[in-house]
Amino acid sequence: MKAADITTDHGVVSNNGTINAKNISITTNSDITNEGQISSTGDLTLNTKNKGTIYNYSTLSAGGNMTLTATKVVNGGKSCGILGLAKCGVGTLTADKLVLNSSQKYVSDMGGKQYFKSTEVNTVK
């Protein structure tokens, strides 16, 4: 999907493809799962209204601000392999600035690969 700006507000969000736009805003009352690519040249906002988790097993990128609002953000991959001991789908987050609104106290708690010029962490309950 490609557009100038994308804004959506609905239930469970699951992306396995490519979403590109100048600005992207996705809001839900549940989980957001990305196994594809969500990329904006401007701002990227993913918001679960602190009712769900953001799972990134691939790529989230923003040329401007990336704002993630969730109970938890998982960017460190998931168990896979015969015994579930391997890690698959380790995510990559890239933005000029990350704004994290979550129960997590540190950006490093998200895991995975992270590339930001600056970060702002707002711990919420």
CSV table of N, CA and C in Angstrom, one decimal:
chain,number,residue,atom,x,y,z
A,1,MET,N,0.9,-1.2,0.0
A,1,MET,CA,0.0,0.0,0.0
A,1,MET,C,0.9,1.2,0.0
A,2,LYS,N,0.6,2.2,-0.9
A,2,LYS,CA,1.4,3.4,-0.9
A,2,LYS,C,0.4,4.6,-1.1
A,3,ALA,N,0.6,5.6,-0.3
A,3,ALA,CA,-0.2,6.8,-0.3
A,3,ALA,C,0.5,8.0,0.2
A,4,ALA,N,-0.1,9.2,0.0
A,4,ALA,CA,0.5,10.4,0.6
A,4,ALA,C,0.5,10.3,2.1
A,5,ASP,N,-0.7,10.1,2.7
A,5,ASP,CA,-0.8,9.9,4.2
A,5,ASP,C,-1.8,8.7,4.4
A,6,ILE,N,-1.5,8.0,5.4
A,6,ILE,CA,-2.4,6.8,5.8
A,6,ILE,C,-2.8,7.0,7.3
A,7,THR,N,-4.1,7.0,7.5
A,7,THR,CA,-4.6,7.0,8.9
A,7,THR,C,-5.7,5.9,9.0
A,8,THR,N,-5.6,5.1,10.0
A,8,THR,CA,-6.6,4.1,10.3
A,8,THR,C,-6.9,3.9,11.8
A,9,ASP,N,-8.1,3.6,12.1
A,9,ASP,CA,-8.5,3.4,13.5
A,9,ASP,C,-9.4,2.2,13.5
A,10,HIS,N,-9.0,1.0,13.9
A,10,HIS,CA,-9.8,-0.2,14.0
A,10,HIS,C,-9.3,-1.2,14.9
A,11,GLY,N,-9.8,-2.5,14.8
A,11,GLY,CA,-9.4,-3.6,15.6
A,11,GLY,C,-8.0,-4.1,15.4
A,12,VAL,N,-7.8,-5.4,15.5
A,12,VAL,CA,-6.5,-6.0,15.4
A,12,VAL,C,-5.8,-5.6,14.1
A,13,VAL,N,-4.5,-5.2,14.2
A,13,VAL,CA,-3.8,-4.8,13.0
A,13,VAL,C,-2.7,-5.8,12.8
A,14,SER,N,-2.6,-6.4,11.6
A,14,SER,CA,-1.5,-7.3,11.2
A,14,SER,C,-1.1,-7.0,9.8
A,15,ASN,N,0.2,-6.7,9.7
A,15,ASN,CA,0.8,-6.3,8.4
A,15,ASN,C,1.8,-7.4,8.0
A,16,ASN,N,1.7,-7.9,6.8
A,16,ASN,CA,2.7,-8.9,6.2
A,16,ASN,C,3.2,-8.3,4.9
A,17,GLY,N,2.8,-7.2,4.5
A,17,GLY,CA,3.3,-6.6,3.2
A,17,GLY,C,4.1,-5.3,3.4
A,18,THR,N,3.9,-4.4,2.5
A,18,THR,CA,4.6,-3.1,2.6
A,18,THR,C,3.7,-2.0,2.6
A,19,ILE,N,3.8,-1.1,3.6
A,19,ILE,CA,3.0,0.1,3.7
A,19,ILE,C,4.0,1.3,3.7
A,20,ASN,N,3.8,2.2,2.7
A,20,ASN,CA,4.7,3.3,2.5
A,20,ASN,C,3.8,4.6,2.4
A,21,ALA,N,4.2,5.7,3.1
A,21,ALA,CA,3.5,6.9,3.0
A,21,ALA,C,4.3,8.0,3.6
A,22,LYS,N,3.9,9.3,3.3
A,22,LYS,CA,4.6,10.4,3.9
A,22,LYS,C,4.4,10.3,5.4
A,23,ASN,N,3.2,10.2,5.9
A,23,ASN,CA,2.9,10.1,7.3
A,23,ASN,C,1.9,8.9,7.5
A,24,ILE,N,2.2,8.1,8.5
A,24,ILE,CA,1.3,7.0,8.8
A,24,ILE,C,0.9,7.0,10.3
A,25,SER,N,-0.4,6.8,10.5
A,25,SER,CA,-1.0,6.8,11.9
A,25,SER,C,-1.9,5.6,11.9
A,26,ILE,N,-1.6,4.6,12.8
A,26,ILE,CA,-2.4,3.4,13.0
A,26,ILE,C,-2.8,3.4,14.5
A,27,THR,N,-4.2,3.4,14.7
A,27,THR,CA,-4.7,3.3,16.1
A,27,THR,C,-5.6,2.1,16.2
A,28,THR,N,-5.5,1.4,17.4
A,28,THR,CA,-6.3,0.3,17.6
A,28,THR,C,-6.5,0.1,19.1
A,29,ASN,N,-7.5,-0.7,19.5
A,29,ASN,CA,-7.7,-1.0,20.9
A,29,ASN,C,-7.1,-2.4,21.2
A,30,SER,N,-6.3,-2.9,20.3
A,30,SER,CA,-5.7,-4.2,20.5
A,30,SER,C,-4.3,-4.2,20.0
A,31,ASP,N,-3.8,-5.4,19.7
A,31,ASP,CA,-2.4,-5.6,19.3
A,31,ASP,C,-2.1,-5.1,17.9
A,32,ILE,N,-0.9,-4.7,17.6
A,32,ILE,CA,-0.4,-4.4,16.3
A,32,ILE,C,0.8,-5.3,16.0
A,33,THR,N,0.7,-6.1,14.9
A,33,THR,CA,1.8,-7.0,14.6
A,33,THR,C,2.3,-6.7,13.2
A,34,ASN,N,3.6,-6.4,13.1
A,34,ASN,CA,4.2,-6.1,11.8
A,34,ASN,C,5.2,-7.2,11.4
A,35,GLU,N,5.0,-7.9,10.3
A,35,GLU,CA,5.9,-8.9,9.8
A,35,GLU,C,6.4,-8.5,8.4
A,36,GLY,N,6.1,-7.3,8.0
A,36,GLY,CA,6.5,-6.8,6.7
A,36,GLY,C,7.3,-5.5,6.9
A,37,GLN,N,6.9,-4.5,6.2
A,37,GLN,CA,7.6,-3.2,6.3
A,37,GLN,C,6.6,-2.1,6.4
A,38,ILE,N,6.7,-1.2,7.4
A,38,ILE,CA,5.9,0.0,7.5
A,38,ILE,C,6.9,1.1,7.5
A,39,SER,N,6.8,2.0,6.5
A,39,SER,CA,7.8,3.0,6.3
A,39,SER,C,7.2,4.4,6.0
A,40,SER,N,7.6,5.4,6.7
A,40,SER,CA,7.1,6.8,6.3
A,40,SER,C,8.3,7.7,6.1
A,41,THR,N,8.2,8.6,5.2
A,41,THR,CA,9.2,9.6,5.0
A,41,THR,C,9.1,10.7,6.1
A,42,GLY,N,7.9,10.8,6.6
A,42,GLY,CA,7.6,11.8,7.7
A,42,GLY,C,7.5,11.1,9.0
A,43,ASP,N,6.3,11.2,9.7
A,43,ASP,CA,6.1,10.7,11.0
A,43,ASP,C,5.3,9.3,10.9
A,44,LEU,N,5.6,8.4,11.8
A,44,LEU,CA,5.0,7.1,12.0
A,44,LEU,C,4.5,7.0,13.4
A,45,THR,N,3.1,6.8,13.5
A,45,THR,CA,2.5,6.7,14.8
A,45,THR,C,1.8,5.3,14.9
A,46,LEU,N,2.1,4.5,15.9
A,46,LEU,CA,1.4,3.3,16.2
A,46,LEU,C,0.9,3.4,17.6
A,47,ASN,N,-0.5,3.3,17.7
A,47,ASN,CA,-1.1,3.5,19.0
A,47,ASN,C,-2.1,2.5,19.4
A,48,THR,N,-1.9,1.7,20.4
A,48,THR,CA,-2.8,0.7,20.9
A,48,THR,C,-3.7,1.2,22.1
A,49,LYS,N,-3.6,2.5,22.3
A,49,LYS,CA,-4.3,3.2,23.4
A,49,LYS,C,-3.9,2.5,24.7
A,50,ASN,N,-2.7,2.0,24.8
A,50,ASN,CA,-2.2,1.3,26.0
A,50,ASN,C,-3.1,0.1,26.4
A,51,LYS,N,-3.7,-0.5,25.4
A,51,LYS,CA,-4.5,-1.7,25.6
A,51,LYS,C,-3.9,-3.0,24.9
A,52,GLY,N,-2.9,-2.8,24.1
A,52,GLY,CA,-2.3,-3.9,23.4
A,52,GLY,C,-0.8,-3.8,23.3
A,53,THR,N,-0.2,-4.8,22.6
A,53,THR,CA,1.2,-4.8,22.4
A,53,THR,C,1.5,-4.6,21.0
A,54,ILE,N,2.7,-3.9,20.7
A,54,ILE,CA,3.2,-3.8,19.4
A,54,ILE,C,4.3,-4.8,19.2
A,55,TYR,N,4.0,-5.7,18.2
A,55,TYR,CA,5.0,-6.7,17.8
A,55,TYR,C,5.6,-6.4,16.5
A,56,ASN,N,6.9,-6.1,16.5
A,56,ASN,CA,7.6,-5.9,15.2
A,56,ASN,C,8.6,-7.0,14.9
A,57,TYR,N,8.4,-7.7,13.9
A,57,TYR,CA,9.3,-8.8,13.5
A,57,TYR,C,10.0,-8.5,12.2
A,58,SER,N,9.9,-7.3,11.8
A,58,SER,CA,10.6,-6.9,10.5
A,58,SER,C,11.1,-5.5,10.6
A,59,THR,N,10.5,-4.5,9.9
A,59,THR,CA,11.0,-3.2,9.8
A,59,THR,C,9.9,-2.1,10.0
A,60,LEU,N,10.2,-1.2,10.9
A,60,LEU,CA,9.4,0.0,11.1
A,60,LEU,C,10.4,1.2,10.9
A,61,SER,N,10.1,2.1,10.0
A,61,SER,CA,11.0,3.2,9.8
A,61,SER,C,10.3,4.5,9.6
A,62,ALA,N,10.9,5.6,10.1
A,62,ALA,CA,10.3,6.9,9.9
A,62,ALA,C,11.4,7.9,9.6
A,63,GLY,N,11.2,8.8,8.7
A,63,GLY,CA,12.2,9.9,8.4
A,63,GLY,C,12.1,11.0,9.5
A,64,GLY,N,11.0,11.1,10.1
A,64,GLY,CA,10.8,12.0,11.2
A,64,GLY,C,10.6,11.3,12.6
A,65,ASN,N,9.5,11.6,13.3
A,65,ASN,CA,9.3,11.0,14.6
A,65,ASN,C,8.6,9.7,14.4
A,66,MET,N,9.0,8.7,15.3
A,66,MET,CA,8.2,7.5,15.4
A,66,MET,C,7.7,7.4,16.8
A,67,THR,N,6.3,7.4,16.9
A,67,THR,CA,5.7,7.4,18.2
A,67,THR,C,5.0,6.1,18.4
A,68,LEU,N,5.4,5.3,19.4
A,68,LEU,CA,4.9,4.0,19.8
A,68,LEU,C,4.2,4.1,21.1
A,69,THR,N,2.9,3.8,21.1
A,69,THR,CA,2.1,3.8,22.4
A,69,THR,C,1.4,2.5,22.5
A,70,ALA,N,1.9,1.7,23.6
A,70,ALA,CA,1.4,0.4,23.8
A,70,ALA,C,1.8,0.0,25.2
A,71,THR,N,1.1,-1.1,25.7
A,71,THR,CA,1.5,-1.6,27.0
A,71,THR,C,2.9,-2.1,27.0
A,72,LYS,N,3.3,-2.7,25.8
A,72,LYS,CA,4.7,-3.2,25.6
A,72,LYS,C,5.0,-3.2,24.1
A,73,VAL,N,6.3,-3.0,23.8
A,73,VAL,CA,6.8,-3.1,22.4
A,73,VAL,C,7.8,-4.2,22.4
A,74,VAL,N,7.5,-5.2,21.5
A,74,VAL,CA,8.4,-6.3,21.3
A,74,VAL,C,9.1,-6.2,19.9
A,75,ASN,N,10.4,-6.0,19.9
A,75,ASN,CA,11.1,-5.9,18.7
A,75,ASN,C,12.2,-6.9,18.6
A,76,GLY,N,12.3,-7.8,19.6
A,76,GLY,CA,13.4,-8.7,19.7
A,76,GLY,C,13.2,-10.1,19.1
A,77,GLY,N,12.2,-10.3,18.3
A,77,GLY,CA,12.0,-11.5,17.6
A,77,GLY,C,11.1,-12.5,18.4
A,78,LYS,N,10.9,-13.7,17.8
A,78,LYS,CA,10.1,-14.7,18.5
A,78,LYS,C,10.8,-16.0,18.4
A,79,SER,N,10.5,-16.9,19.2
A,79,SER,CA,11.1,-18.3,19.2
A,79,SER,C,10.7,-19.1,18.0
A,80,CYS,N,11.6,-19.8,17.4
A,80,CYS,CA,11.3,-20.6,16.3
A,80,CYS,C,12.3,-21.8,16.3
A,81,GLY,N,12.2,-22.6,15.3
A,81,GLY,CA,13.1,-23.8,15.2
A,81,GLY,C,12.4,-25.0,15.8
A,82,ILE,N,13.0,-26.1,15.7
A,82,ILE,CA,12.4,-27.4,16.2
A,82,ILE,C,12.1,-27.3,17.7
A,83,LEU,N,13.0,-26.8,18.5
A,83,LEU,CA,12.8,-26.8,19.9
A,83,LEU,C,12.4,-25.4,20.4
A,84,GLY,N,12.3,-24.5,19.5
A,84,GLY,CA,11.9,-23.1,19.8
A,84,GLY,C,13.1,-22.3,20.5
A,85,LEU,N,14.3,-22.8,20.3
A,85,LEU,CA,15.4,-22.1,20.9
A,85,LEU,C,16.1,-21.0,20.1
A,86,ALA,N,15.7,-21.0,18.8
A,86,ALA,CA,16.3,-20.0,17.9
A,86,ALA,C,15.4,-18.7,17.9
A,87,LYS,N,15.9,-17.6,17.5
A,87,LYS,CA,15.2,-16.3,17.4
A,87,LYS,C,15.0,-16.0,15.9
A,88,CYS,N,13.7,-15.8,15.5
A,88,CYS,CA,13.4,-15.4,14.2
A,88,CYS,C,12.7,-14.1,14.2
A,89,GLY,N,12.8,-13.4,13.1
A,89,GLY,CA,12.0,-12.1,13.0
A,89,GLY,C,12.5,-11.0,14.0
A,90,VAL,N,13.8,-10.9,14.2
A,90,VAL,CA,14.3,-9.8,15.0
A,90,VAL,C,14.0,-8.5,14.3
A,91,GLY,N,13.3,-7.6,14.9
A,91,GLY,CA,12.9,-6.4,14.3
A,91,GLY,C,14.0,-5.3,14.2
A,92,THR,N,13.7,-4.3,13.3
A,92,THR,CA,14.5,-3.1,13.2
A,92,THR,C,13.7,-1.9,13.3
A,93,LEU,N,14.0,-1.0,14.1
A,93,LEU,CA,13.4,0.3,14.3
A,93,LEU,C,14.3,1.4,13.9
A,94,THR,N,13.9,2.3,13.0
A,94,THR,CA,14.8,3.4,12.5
A,94,THR,C,13.9,4.7,12.4
A,95,ALA,N,14.4,5.7,13.1
A,95,ALA,CA,13.7,7.0,13.0
A,95,ALA,C,14.7,8.1,13.4
A,96,ASP,N,14.3,9.4,13.1
A,96,ASP,CA,15.1,10.5,13.6
A,96,ASP,C,14.9,10.6,15.1
A,97,LYS,N,13.7,10.5,15.6
A,97,LYS,CA,13.4,10.5,17.0
A,97,LYS,C,12.3,9.5,17.4
A,98,LEU,N,12.6,8.7,18.4
A,98,LEU,CA,11.6,7.8,18.9
A,98,LEU,C,10.9,8.4,20.2
A,99,VAL,N,9.6,8.3,20.2
A,99,VAL,CA,8.8,8.7,21.4
A,99,VAL,C,8.1,7.4,21.8
A,100,LEU,N,8.5,6.8,23.0
A,100,LEU,CA,8.0,5.6,23.5
A,100,LEU,C,7.1,5.8,24.6
A,101,ASN,N,5.8,5.5,24.5
A,101,ASN,CA,4.8,5.6,25.6
A,101,ASN,C,4.4,4.2,25.9
A,102,SER,N,4.9,3.7,27.0
A,102,SER,CA,4.8,2.3,27.3
A,102,SER,C,5.1,2.0,28.8
A,103,SER,N,4.8,0.8,29.3
A,103,SER,CA,5.1,0.4,30.6
A,103,SER,C,6.6,0.2,30.7
A,104,GLN,N,7.3,0.0,29.6
A,104,GLN,CA,8.8,-0.2,29.6
A,104,GLN,C,9.5,1.1,30.0
A,105,LYS,N,10.5,0.9,30.8
A,105,LYS,CA,11.3,2.1,31.3
A,105,LYS,C,12.4,2.4,30.4
A,106,TYR,N,12.9,1.5,29.6
A,106,TYR,CA,14.1,1.8,28.8
A,106,TYR,C,13.8,1.3,27.3
A,107,VAL,N,14.3,2.0,26.4
A,107,VAL,CA,14.2,1.7,25.0
A,107,VAL,C,14.8,0.3,24.7
A,108,SER,N,15.9,0.0,25.4
A,108,SER,CA,16.6,-1.3,25.2
A,108,SER,C,15.7,-2.5,25.6
A,109,ASP,N,14.7,-2.3,26.4
A,109,ASP,CA,13.7,-3.3,26.8
A,109,ASP,C,13.0,-3.9,25.6
A,110,MET,N,12.9,-3.1,24.5
A,110,MET,CA,12.2,-3.6,23.3
A,110,MET,C,13.0,-4.7,22.6
A,111,GLY,N,14.3,-4.7,22.7
A,111,GLY,CA,15.1,-5.6,22.0
A,111,GLY,C,15.3,-5.3,20.5
A,112,GLY,N,15.9,-6.2,19.7
A,112,GLY,CA,16.1,-6.0,18.3
A,112,GLY,C,17.1,-4.9,18.0
A,113,LYS,N,17.1,-4.5,16.7
A,113,LYS,CA,18.0,-3.4,16.2
A,113,LYS,C,17.3,-2.1,16.3
A,114,GLN,N,18.0,-1.1,16.8
A,114,GLN,CA,17.3,0.3,17.0
A,114,GLN,C,18.3,1.3,16.5
A,115,TYR,N,17.8,2.3,15.7
A,115,TYR,CA,18.6,3.3,15.2
A,115,TYR,C,17.9,4.7,15.3
A,116,PHE,N,18.2,5.5,16.3
A,116,PHE,CA,17.6,6.8,16.5
A,116,PHE,C,18.6,7.8,16.8
A,117,LYS,N,18.3,9.1,16.4
A,117,LYS,CA,19.2,10.2,16.8
A,117,LYS,C,18.8,10.6,18.2
A,118,SER,N,17.6,10.5,18.6
A,118,SER,CA,17.2,10.9,20.0
A,118,SER,C,16.0,10.1,20.4
A,119,THR,N,15.8,9.9,21.7
A,119,THR,CA,14.6,9.2,22.2
A,119,THR,C,14.0,9.9,23.4
A,120,GLU,N,12.7,9.7,23.5
A,120,GLU,CA,11.9,10.2,24.7
A,120,GLU,C,11.1,9.0,25.2
A,121,VAL,N,11.2,8.7,26.4
A,121,VAL,CA,10.5,7.6,27.0
A,121,VAL,C,9.6,8.1,28.1
A,122,ASN,N,8.3,7.8,27.9
A,122,ASN,CA,7.2,8.2,28.9
A,122,ASN,C,6.6,6.9,29.4
A,123,THR,N,7.0,6.6,30.6
A,123,THR,CA,6.5,5.3,31.3
A,123,THR,C,5.1,5.5,31.7
A,124,VAL,N,4.2,4.7,31.2
A,124,VAL,CA,2.8,4.8,31.6
A,124,VAL,C,2.4,3.5,32.3
A,125,LYS,N,1.3,3.5,33.1
A,125,LYS,CA,0.8,2.3,33.7
A,125,LYS,C,-0.4,1.8,33.1
